[in-house]
Short mmCIF file of C-alpha atoms and ligand atoms in Angstrom, two decimals:
data_model
loop_
_atom_site.label_atom_id
_atom_site.label_comp_id
_atom_site.label_asym_id
_atom_site.label_seq_id
_atom_site.Cartn_x
_atom_site.Cartn_y
_atom_site.Cartn_z
CA MET A 1 -95.07 -122.46 0.59
CA PHE A 2 -92.65 -124.36 2.34
CA ASN A 3 -90.44 -122.46 0.11
CA ILE A 4 -91.87 -118.38 0.95
CA LEU A 5 -92.03 -119.45 4.44
CA PHE A 6 -88.29 -120.34 4.79
CA ILE A 7 -87.74 -117.15 2.45
CA ILE A 8 -89.73 -114.55 4.44
CA GLU A 9 -88.16 -116.05 7.34
CA VAL A 10 -84.61 -115.22 5.71
CA VAL A 11 -85.33 -111.94 4.78
CA VAL A 12 -86.49 -110.68 8.34
CA MET A 13 -84.20 -112.93 10.31
CA THR A 14 -82.48 -110.76 12.58
CA TYR A 15 -79.82 -111.14 14.89
CA ASN A 16 -79.61 -109.55 18.22
CA GLY A 17 -76.98 -110.75 20.86
CA PHE A 18 -73.82 -109.66 19.99
CA SER A 19 -72.00 -112.87 18.94
CA THR A 20 -74.75 -114.07 16.79
CA LYS A 21 -74.22 -110.85 15.04
CA CYS A 22 -69.94 -111.54 14.57
CA VAL A 23 -71.00 -115.11 13.89
CA HIS A 24 -73.79 -114.14 10.61
CA SER A 25 -74.63 -110.62 9.93
CA GLY A 26 -73.90 -110.07 6.59
CA GLU A 27 -73.92 -113.57 5.54
CA ASP A 28 -77.52 -114.33 4.72
CA GLY A 29 -76.76 -114.81 1.45
CA LEU A 30 -74.85 -117.75 1.49
CA GLU A 31 -76.54 -120.92 -0.18
CA TYR A 32 -74.37 -123.96 0.23
CA ASP A 33 -71.25 -122.17 1.96
CA VAL A 34 -71.24 -122.13 5.47
CA VAL A 35 -67.97 -120.14 5.15
CA PRO A 36 -67.65 -116.81 3.10
CA PRO A 37 -65.95 -117.96 -0.28
CA ILE A 38 -63.15 -115.36 -1.31
CA HIS A 39 -63.98 -113.76 -4.72
CA LEU A 40 -61.29 -113.47 -5.97
CA SER A 41 -61.87 -111.51 -9.38
CA SER A 42 -60.92 -107.73 -10.00
CA THR A 43 -63.53 -107.52 -13.10
CA PHE A 44 -66.97 -109.17 -13.34
CA VAL A 45 -69.21 -109.96 -16.49
CA ILE A 46 -71.47 -107.60 -17.43
CA LYS A 47 -75.25 -109.82 -17.50
CA GLU A 48 -77.12 -106.13 -17.24
CA GLU A 49 -76.50 -102.68 -17.30
CA SER A 50 -77.79 -102.22 -13.67
CA GLN A 51 -75.99 -104.29 -12.01
CA GLU A 52 -73.57 -102.77 -9.24
CA LEU A 53 -70.68 -105.53 -9.46
CA ILE A 54 -68.74 -104.55 -11.88
CA TYR A 55 -64.83 -103.80 -10.65
CA SER A 56 -64.00 -104.79 -7.10
CA ARG A 57 -62.51 -101.52 -6.62
CA LEU A 58 -66.31 -100.66 -6.61
CA SER A 59 -67.19 -103.40 -5.24
CA ASN A 60 -66.69 -107.20 -4.02
CA PRO A 61 -68.86 -109.70 -2.93
CA THR A 62 -66.56 -110.77 -0.16
CA ARG A 63 -65.70 -106.83 0.86
CA ASP A 64 -69.46 -106.61 0.45
CA MET A 65 -70.28 -109.50 3.22
CA LEU A 66 -67.32 -107.67 6.13
CA GLU A 67 -69.29 -104.23 5.53
CA LYS A 68 -72.46 -105.47 6.07
CA LYS A 69 -71.25 -107.52 8.94
CA VAL A 70 -69.13 -104.55 10.23
CA ALA A 71 -72.24 -102.00 10.18
CA GLU A 72 -74.90 -103.93 12.02
CA LEU A 73 -72.13 -104.65 14.87
CA GLU A 74 -71.37 -100.84 15.06
CA SER A 75 -74.98 -99.99 14.59
CA GLY A 76 -74.45 -98.57 11.49
CA VAL A 77 -76.41 -97.85 7.68
CA ALA A 78 -73.91 -98.97 5.66
CA SER A 79 -69.62 -99.34 5.88
CA LEU A 80 -66.90 -98.93 4.04
CA ALA A 81 -63.86 -101.45 4.30
CA PHE A 82 -60.43 -99.64 3.58
CA SER A 83 -56.50 -101.18 3.08
CA SER A 84 -55.23 -99.52 5.79
CA GLY A 85 -57.15 -97.65 9.07
CA MET A 86 -54.89 -94.70 7.84
CA ALA A 87 -56.87 -94.78 4.25
CA ALA A 88 -59.88 -94.77 6.52
CA ILE A 89 -59.02 -91.66 8.29
CA ALA A 90 -57.65 -90.12 5.53
CA THR A 91 -60.64 -90.75 2.72
CA VAL A 92 -62.89 -89.54 5.76
CA VAL A 93 -61.40 -86.57 6.37
CA MET A 94 -60.46 -85.35 2.56
CA SER A 95 -64.40 -86.74 2.07
CA PHE A 96 -65.82 -84.09 4.36
CA VAL A 97 -63.08 -81.59 4.60
CA SER A 98 -61.47 -79.12 1.81
CA PRO A 99 -58.42 -76.67 2.59
CA GLY A 100 -58.64 -73.59 4.89
CA GLU A 101 -61.29 -75.47 6.74
CA LYS A 102 -60.55 -77.37 10.27
CA VAL A 103 -60.83 -80.42 12.43
CA LEU A 104 -60.69 -80.31 16.07
CA LEU A 105 -59.02 -82.83 17.25
CA SER A 106 -58.28 -84.71 20.60
CA GLU A 107 -54.88 -84.13 22.39
CA ASP A 108 -53.71 -87.31 22.36
CA VAL A 109 -54.54 -89.21 19.11
CA TYR A 110 -52.86 -91.95 17.59
CA GLY A 111 -49.20 -90.95 16.53
CA GLY A 112 -50.22 -91.69 13.21
CA THR A 113 -52.87 -89.48 12.94
CA SER A 114 -51.43 -86.86 14.55
CA LYS A 115 -48.44 -87.08 11.95
CA LEU A 116 -51.25 -87.02 8.70
CA PHE A 117 -52.56 -83.64 9.91
CA ARG A 118 -49.29 -82.76 11.14
CA ASP A 119 -46.64 -83.97 7.68
CA ILE A 120 -49.50 -83.48 5.15
CA LEU A 121 -52.17 -82.18 5.98
CA SER A 122 -51.66 -78.73 7.11
CA GLN A 123 -48.88 -78.34 4.13
CA LYS A 124 -52.08 -78.41 2.10
CA GLY A 125 -53.79 -76.29 3.89
CA TYR A 126 -55.93 -77.75 6.15
CA ARG A 127 -56.18 -76.32 9.36
CA TYR A 128 -56.11 -78.72 12.97
CA GLN A 129 -56.19 -78.08 16.58
CA TYR A 130 -55.61 -80.08 19.72
CA VAL A 131 -58.21 -80.30 22.33
CA ASP A 132 -58.65 -81.64 25.25
CA THR A 133 -61.66 -83.30 24.20
CA ARG A 134 -62.26 -84.79 28.02
CA ASP A 135 -63.49 -81.25 28.97
CA VAL A 136 -66.56 -80.35 26.32
CA ASP A 137 -66.26 -76.56 27.27
CA LYS A 138 -62.67 -76.58 25.61
CA VAL A 139 -63.83 -77.86 22.28
CA ARG A 140 -66.64 -75.44 22.59
CA GLU A 141 -64.50 -72.26 22.57
CA SER A 142 -62.84 -74.16 20.16
CA ILE A 143 -65.18 -73.77 17.83
CA SER A 144 -64.97 -71.53 14.93
CA ASP A 145 -66.39 -70.62 11.64
CA ASP A 146 -64.11 -72.32 9.85
CA THR A 147 -64.34 -75.60 11.83
CA LYS A 148 -65.94 -78.60 10.09
CA MET A 149 -65.05 -81.75 12.41
CA ILE A 150 -64.49 -82.91 15.27
CA PHE A 151 -62.14 -86.05 15.27
CA ILE A 152 -61.64 -87.70 18.87
CA GLU A 153 -60.53 -91.56 20.33
CA THR A 154 -61.95 -92.37 22.81
CA PRO A 155 -60.18 -94.22 25.13
CA SER A 156 -57.45 -92.92 23.62
CA ASN A 157 -53.64 -93.94 22.75
CA PRO A 158 -52.05 -94.20 24.98
CA MET A 159 -53.44 -92.11 27.97
CA LEU A 160 -56.27 -93.74 27.67
CA ARG A 161 -58.40 -90.66 28.51
CA ILE A 162 -62.17 -91.29 27.70
CA SER A 163 -64.61 -88.44 25.63
CA ASN A 164 -68.42 -88.16 26.69
CA ILE A 165 -69.44 -89.40 23.15
CA ARG A 166 -73.26 -88.07 23.63
CA GLU A 167 -72.56 -84.27 24.71
CA LEU A 168 -70.13 -83.98 21.75
CA SER A 169 -72.19 -84.91 19.50
CA GLU A 170 -74.78 -82.95 20.52
CA LEU A 171 -72.26 -80.05 20.59
CA ALA A 172 -71.42 -80.81 17.15
CA HIS A 173 -74.50 -80.99 15.44
CA GLU A 174 -75.77 -77.93 17.16
CA HIS A 175 -73.01 -76.44 15.37
CA GLY A 176 -73.35 -78.42 12.32
CA LEU A 177 -70.17 -80.12 12.33
CA ARG A 178 -69.84 -83.84 11.74
CA MET A 179 -68.71 -85.86 15.17
CA VAL A 180 -65.94 -88.63 13.99
CA VAL A 181 -65.11 -91.23 16.66
CA ASP A 182 -62.15 -93.73 16.65
CA ASN A 183 -63.26 -96.31 18.21
CA THR A 184 -60.44 -99.00 17.76
CA PHE A 185 -59.26 -98.81 21.17
CA ALA A 186 -62.88 -100.11 22.08
CA SER A 187 -64.21 -102.06 19.53
CA PRO A 188 -67.98 -102.50 18.95
CA TYR A 189 -68.55 -104.94 21.56
CA ILE A 190 -67.41 -102.10 24.22
CA GLN A 191 -69.00 -99.39 22.24
CA ASN A 192 -71.42 -97.84 20.02
CA PRO A 193 -70.89 -94.39 19.16
CA LEU A 194 -73.20 -94.20 16.71
CA ARG A 195 -75.56 -94.99 19.07
CA MET A 196 -74.66 -92.07 21.68
CA GLY A 197 -74.83 -89.12 18.42
CA ALA A 198 -71.58 -89.66 16.58
CA ASP A 199 -71.80 -88.92 12.54
CA ILE A 200 -69.05 -92.09 11.10
CA VAL A 201 -66.78 -94.00 13.32
CA VAL A 202 -63.31 -95.43 11.82
CA HIS A 203 -61.47 -98.40 13.15
CA SER A 204 -57.83 -99.80 12.36
CA ALA A 205 -59.56 -102.91 12.08
CA THR A 206 -56.02 -104.29 12.03
CA LYS A 207 -56.45 -104.66 15.92
CA TYR A 208 -59.78 -106.13 17.44
CA LEU A 209 -61.18 -106.61 14.64
CA GLY A 210 -59.10 -108.25 13.00
CA GLY A 211 -57.44 -109.88 16.23
CA HIS A 212 -54.81 -112.10 14.82
CA SER A 213 -52.17 -109.49 14.27
CA ASP A 214 -52.30 -110.84 11.03
CA LEU A 215 -53.34 -108.10 8.19
CA ILE A 216 -53.72 -104.58 8.38
CA ALA A 217 -57.37 -103.35 7.39
CA GLY A 218 -59.71 -99.86 8.37
CA VAL A 219 -63.81 -99.63 8.61
CA ALA A 220 -65.67 -96.84 8.03
CA VAL A 221 -69.28 -96.87 9.42
CA PHE A 222 -71.64 -94.20 8.97
CA LYS A 223 -75.03 -93.21 10.48
CA SER A 224 -76.28 -91.76 7.16
CA LEU A 225 -76.85 -93.37 3.66
CA GLU A 226 -75.46 -89.78 2.53
CA ASP A 227 -72.51 -89.49 4.30
CA TYR A 228 -71.96 -93.31 3.06
CA GLU A 229 -72.25 -92.03 -0.61
CA VAL A 230 -69.74 -89.33 -0.18
CA VAL A 231 -67.02 -91.19 1.04
CA LYS A 232 -67.63 -93.97 -0.83
CA LEU A 233 -66.95 -92.14 -3.82
CA HIS A 234 -63.90 -90.82 -2.42
CA ARG A 235 -62.68 -94.11 -1.97
CA THR A 236 -63.47 -95.74 -4.92
CA ARG A 237 -61.45 -92.36 -5.95
CA PHE A 238 -58.56 -92.12 -4.20
CA GLY A 239 -58.44 -96.22 -4.72
CA GLY A 240 -57.47 -97.70 -0.50
CA VAL A 241 -59.73 -100.51 -0.61
CA LEU A 242 -59.08 -104.27 1.49
CA SER A 243 -58.21 -106.67 -0.78
CA PRO A 244 -61.10 -109.74 -0.86
CA PHE A 245 -57.68 -112.12 0.74
CA ASP A 246 -57.74 -109.70 3.48
CA SER A 247 -61.77 -108.96 3.94
CA TYR A 248 -61.66 -112.34 4.30
CA LEU A 249 -59.26 -112.61 6.93
CA LEU A 250 -61.68 -110.25 9.03
CA LEU A 251 -65.12 -111.59 8.53
CA ARG A 252 -62.81 -114.74 10.42
CA GLY A 253 -61.26 -112.29 12.78
CA ILE A 254 -64.97 -110.87 13.42
CA LYS A 255 -66.58 -114.11 14.57
CA THR A 256 -64.41 -113.79 17.97
CA LEU A 257 -64.48 -110.97 18.92
CA GLY A 258 -67.67 -110.93 21.37
CA VAL A 259 -65.18 -114.00 23.10
CA ARG A 260 -62.11 -112.62 22.62
CA MET A 261 -63.03 -108.81 23.66
CA GLU A 262 -64.91 -110.61 27.15
CA ARG A 263 -61.23 -112.13 28.07
CA HIS A 264 -59.41 -109.38 26.62
CA CYS A 265 -61.31 -106.98 29.10
CA ARG A 266 -61.09 -109.53 31.84
CA ASN A 267 -57.39 -110.19 31.71
CA ALA A 268 -56.98 -106.39 32.15
CA GLU A 269 -59.01 -106.31 34.83
CA LYS A 270 -57.14 -108.19 36.85
CA LEU A 271 -53.40 -106.93 35.72
CA SER A 272 -54.52 -103.77 36.31
CA ALA A 273 -54.99 -104.16 39.65
CA PHE A 274 -52.09 -106.55 40.02
CA LEU A 275 -50.57 -103.16 38.44
CA TYR A 276 -52.04 -100.69 41.03
CA GLU A 277 -50.48 -102.66 43.83
CA HIS A 278 -46.49 -103.02 42.20
CA GLU A 279 -44.27 -101.31 44.00
CA LYS A 280 -42.16 -100.75 40.93
CA VAL A 281 -45.11 -99.13 39.11
CA LYS A 282 -45.58 -95.31 39.66
CA GLU A 283 -48.89 -94.71 38.02
CA VAL A 284 -51.81 -97.51 35.89
CA TYR A 285 -54.41 -95.36 33.42
CA TYR A 286 -57.06 -98.48 33.04
CA PRO A 287 -60.68 -96.77 32.49
CA PHE A 288 -62.15 -99.77 34.87
CA HIS A 289 -60.39 -99.62 37.57
CA PRO A 290 -62.15 -97.78 40.45
CA LYS A 291 -58.59 -94.74 40.80
CA PHE A 292 -58.81 -94.39 37.12
CA PRO A 293 -60.01 -90.53 37.22
CA GLN A 294 -62.61 -90.75 34.41
CA TYR A 295 -64.26 -94.05 36.05
CA ASP A 296 -67.58 -92.59 36.20
CA LEU A 297 -67.95 -91.57 32.46
CA ALA A 298 -66.30 -94.98 31.40
CA ARG A 299 -68.67 -97.00 33.25
CA LYS A 300 -71.30 -95.06 32.06
CA GLN A 301 -70.29 -95.46 28.67
CA MET A 302 -68.74 -98.64 27.63
CA ARG A 303 -69.70 -101.87 28.81
CA CYS A 304 -66.61 -103.19 29.89
CA GLY A 305 -62.75 -101.73 30.27
CA GLY A 306 -61.69 -102.84 27.67
CA GLY A 307 -57.74 -104.87 26.99
CA MET A 308 -55.13 -102.03 26.95
CA ILE A 309 -53.59 -101.03 29.81
CA THR A 310 -50.90 -98.32 30.61
CA PHE A 311 -48.60 -97.27 33.62
CA ARG A 312 -46.00 -95.69 34.02
CA LEU A 313 -42.60 -97.42 35.29
CA SER A 314 -41.01 -95.64 39.37
CA ASN A 315 -37.60 -95.99 37.45
CA GLU A 316 -37.64 -94.45 34.06
CA SER A 317 -33.95 -94.68 32.92
CA GLN A 318 -33.61 -96.58 29.11
CA GLU A 319 -31.81 -99.37 30.74
CA TYR A 320 -34.17 -100.04 33.50
CA ILE A 321 -37.17 -100.06 30.95
CA ASP A 322 -34.94 -101.71 28.36
CA ASP A 323 -34.01 -104.66 30.79
CA PHE A 324 -38.18 -104.74 31.64
CA LEU A 325 -38.75 -105.12 28.45
CA ASN A 326 -36.29 -107.82 27.44
CA SER A 327 -36.98 -109.85 29.91
CA LEU A 328 -40.73 -110.61 29.08
CA ARG A 329 -40.89 -113.64 27.81
CA ILE A 330 -44.74 -114.35 27.26
CA ILE A 331 -45.55 -110.40 26.62
CA ARG A 332 -44.02 -109.46 23.13
CA LYS A 333 -42.27 -105.93 22.27
CA ALA A 334 -44.02 -104.75 19.27
CA VAL A 335 -46.29 -101.60 18.60
CA SER A 336 -49.73 -103.11 17.17
CA LEU A 337 -52.32 -104.01 19.37
CA GLY A 338 -55.95 -105.87 20.07
CA GLY A 339 -54.64 -109.12 19.01
CA VAL A 340 -54.49 -112.29 21.01
CA GLU A 341 -51.65 -111.79 21.63
CA SER A 342 -50.15 -109.81 24.46
CA LEU A 343 -47.77 -106.92 23.27
CA ILE A 344 -45.96 -104.09 25.22
CA THR A 345 -44.25 -101.10 23.63
CA GLN A 346 -42.84 -97.42 24.78
CA PRO A 347 -44.86 -94.88 23.24
CA TYR A 348 -42.31 -92.12 24.42
CA LEU A 349 -39.85 -94.69 21.26
CA THR A 350 -42.10 -95.85 18.76
CA THR A 351 -45.68 -95.08 18.45
CA HIS A 352 -45.27 -91.64 19.55
CA GLY A 353 -41.92 -91.12 19.09
CA GLY A 354 -41.23 -88.98 16.25
CA LEU A 355 -44.10 -86.08 17.82
CA PRO A 356 -42.48 -83.17 19.58
CA ASP A 357 -40.98 -83.46 23.14
CA ASP A 358 -43.47 -80.70 24.10
CA TYR A 359 -46.32 -82.45 22.91
CA LYS A 360 -45.74 -85.40 24.57
CA GLN A 361 -44.78 -83.76 27.80
CA ARG A 362 -47.60 -82.27 28.14
CA LEU A 363 -49.53 -85.77 27.89
CA GLY A 364 -47.90 -87.61 29.90
CA ILE A 365 -46.04 -89.51 27.09
CA THR A 366 -42.83 -89.72 29.15
CA ARG A 367 -39.92 -92.51 28.85
CA GLY A 368 -40.81 -94.41 31.57
CA LEU A 369 -44.61 -95.15 30.27
CA ILE A 370 -45.82 -98.27 28.82
CA ARG A 371 -48.07 -99.27 26.54
CA PHE A 372 -49.54 -102.68 27.28
CA SER A 373 -52.28 -104.66 24.70
CA VAL A 374 -53.08 -107.56 27.27
CA GLY A 375 -54.03 -110.64 25.03
CA ILE A 376 -55.81 -113.63 25.51
CA GLU A 377 -53.73 -116.24 27.40
CA ASP A 378 -53.95 -117.06 30.45
CA VAL A 379 -54.03 -114.03 33.45
CA ASP A 380 -51.47 -115.55 35.81
CA ASP A 381 -49.25 -116.32 32.89
CA LEU A 382 -49.01 -112.79 31.97
CA ILE A 383 -49.08 -111.59 35.94
CA ASN A 384 -46.15 -113.91 36.80
CA ASP A 385 -44.06 -112.72 33.46
CA LEU A 386 -45.16 -109.36 34.25
CA ASP A 387 -43.86 -109.40 38.10
CA ASN A 388 -40.67 -111.17 37.24
CA ALA A 389 -39.31 -109.10 34.38
CA LEU A 390 -40.19 -105.56 36.47
CA GLN A 391 -38.23 -107.23 39.40
C1 PLP B 401 -56.44 -96.03 17.62
C2 PLP B 401 -55.76 -95.97 16.16
N1 PLP B 401 -56.25 -95.69 14.68
C3 PLP B 401 -55.56 -95.18 13.81
C4 PLP B 401 -54.23 -96.43 13.37
C5 PLP B 401 -54.10 -96.45 12.35
O1 PLP B 401 -54.50 -98.10 11.55
P1 PLP B 401 -53.50 -98.66 10.27
O2 PLP B 401 -52.39 -98.98 11.11
O3 PLP B 401 -54.58 -99.74 10.52
O4 PLP B 401 -53.40 -98.18 9.54
C6 PLP B 401 -54.17 -97.03 14.79
C7 PLP B 401 -52.78 -97.57 14.77
O5 PLP B 401 -52.28 -98.05 15.17
C8 PLP B 401 -54.53 -96.43 15.84
O6 PLP B 401 -53.91 -97.08 17.25
#
């Protein structure tokens, strides 16, 4: 009797709080281990013809646990883990769009996503069009018969533009399009696009999900099992799966996602207020600062402002910028983001370096624009570091 009750309790156990999910979701099946084991086997002994565990490109127990955890965090029915964020994005796009068909892209998506379309997919006949996805009417006007997908990033990289996920999802569905949201900058702690109507969420899990700058990974999360099956088939054929060891690292990183995000947000709010007042800073972009142009939408859609701040220096000479970046002592000059350590970069030369000048000008990615990934260090140390370097 006790055993039956215990089994029932385990089976029906649901986790409500975000951090409880971060720690426990996906790991219910562990009998003795407190920590998920790393299943390194590339292949598994066949005990019955119907078993799903056959070969690790198809399925792997460590990765399966990770996928269940991420699906629960994003309120999806299932998720898939990839060897990088780009592998996730490319596989999702190619699962639903064919050559000759069009994707509408947020104007300032991550440079790598832009280059995937510009350098690879367009050469194979895929069509794409940049749209200012902050403006739902502009997106509506850009839909044509060959459009198959709307792909947005919100907040976007690096301008932190906010797109209205609910309204765009409704628009996408009116026209039978798939709505995909890159939720890398927000993380599932801040917003869950599937709950707002999106069909698929993608992440560079290299960033906040992993949180420690020690792995490259991607995930795609699905609202429907049908979409999941289509993308799973493509992932199996393309082969860009996440390794068992990186799956373990990601499982481990996610356990602290809630507490890390809370701290990232708190630090970033204080730092954005400091930067807004600084005489050497011309402009600041931070979604939860009252002067941010889309402050109201950000407050409606996001749980907190996130850990990314973008700002423009008053002096945009490369000499001053180099001096500033090289004078920082705690904040490191590096292109990635979302880790516990503060990182800073100049998108004009790095993340968006290979893109045409007129594109960068249009978006406001000038030389003096700085993207700051605020870490979880003590905020006063970060303020002092910035202040000294700006002087
Ligand atoms: C918003 C966003 N999406 C996707 C990617 C690509 O992810 P990865 O580098 O893990 O392939 C990045 C990488 O910086 C990113 O910032």
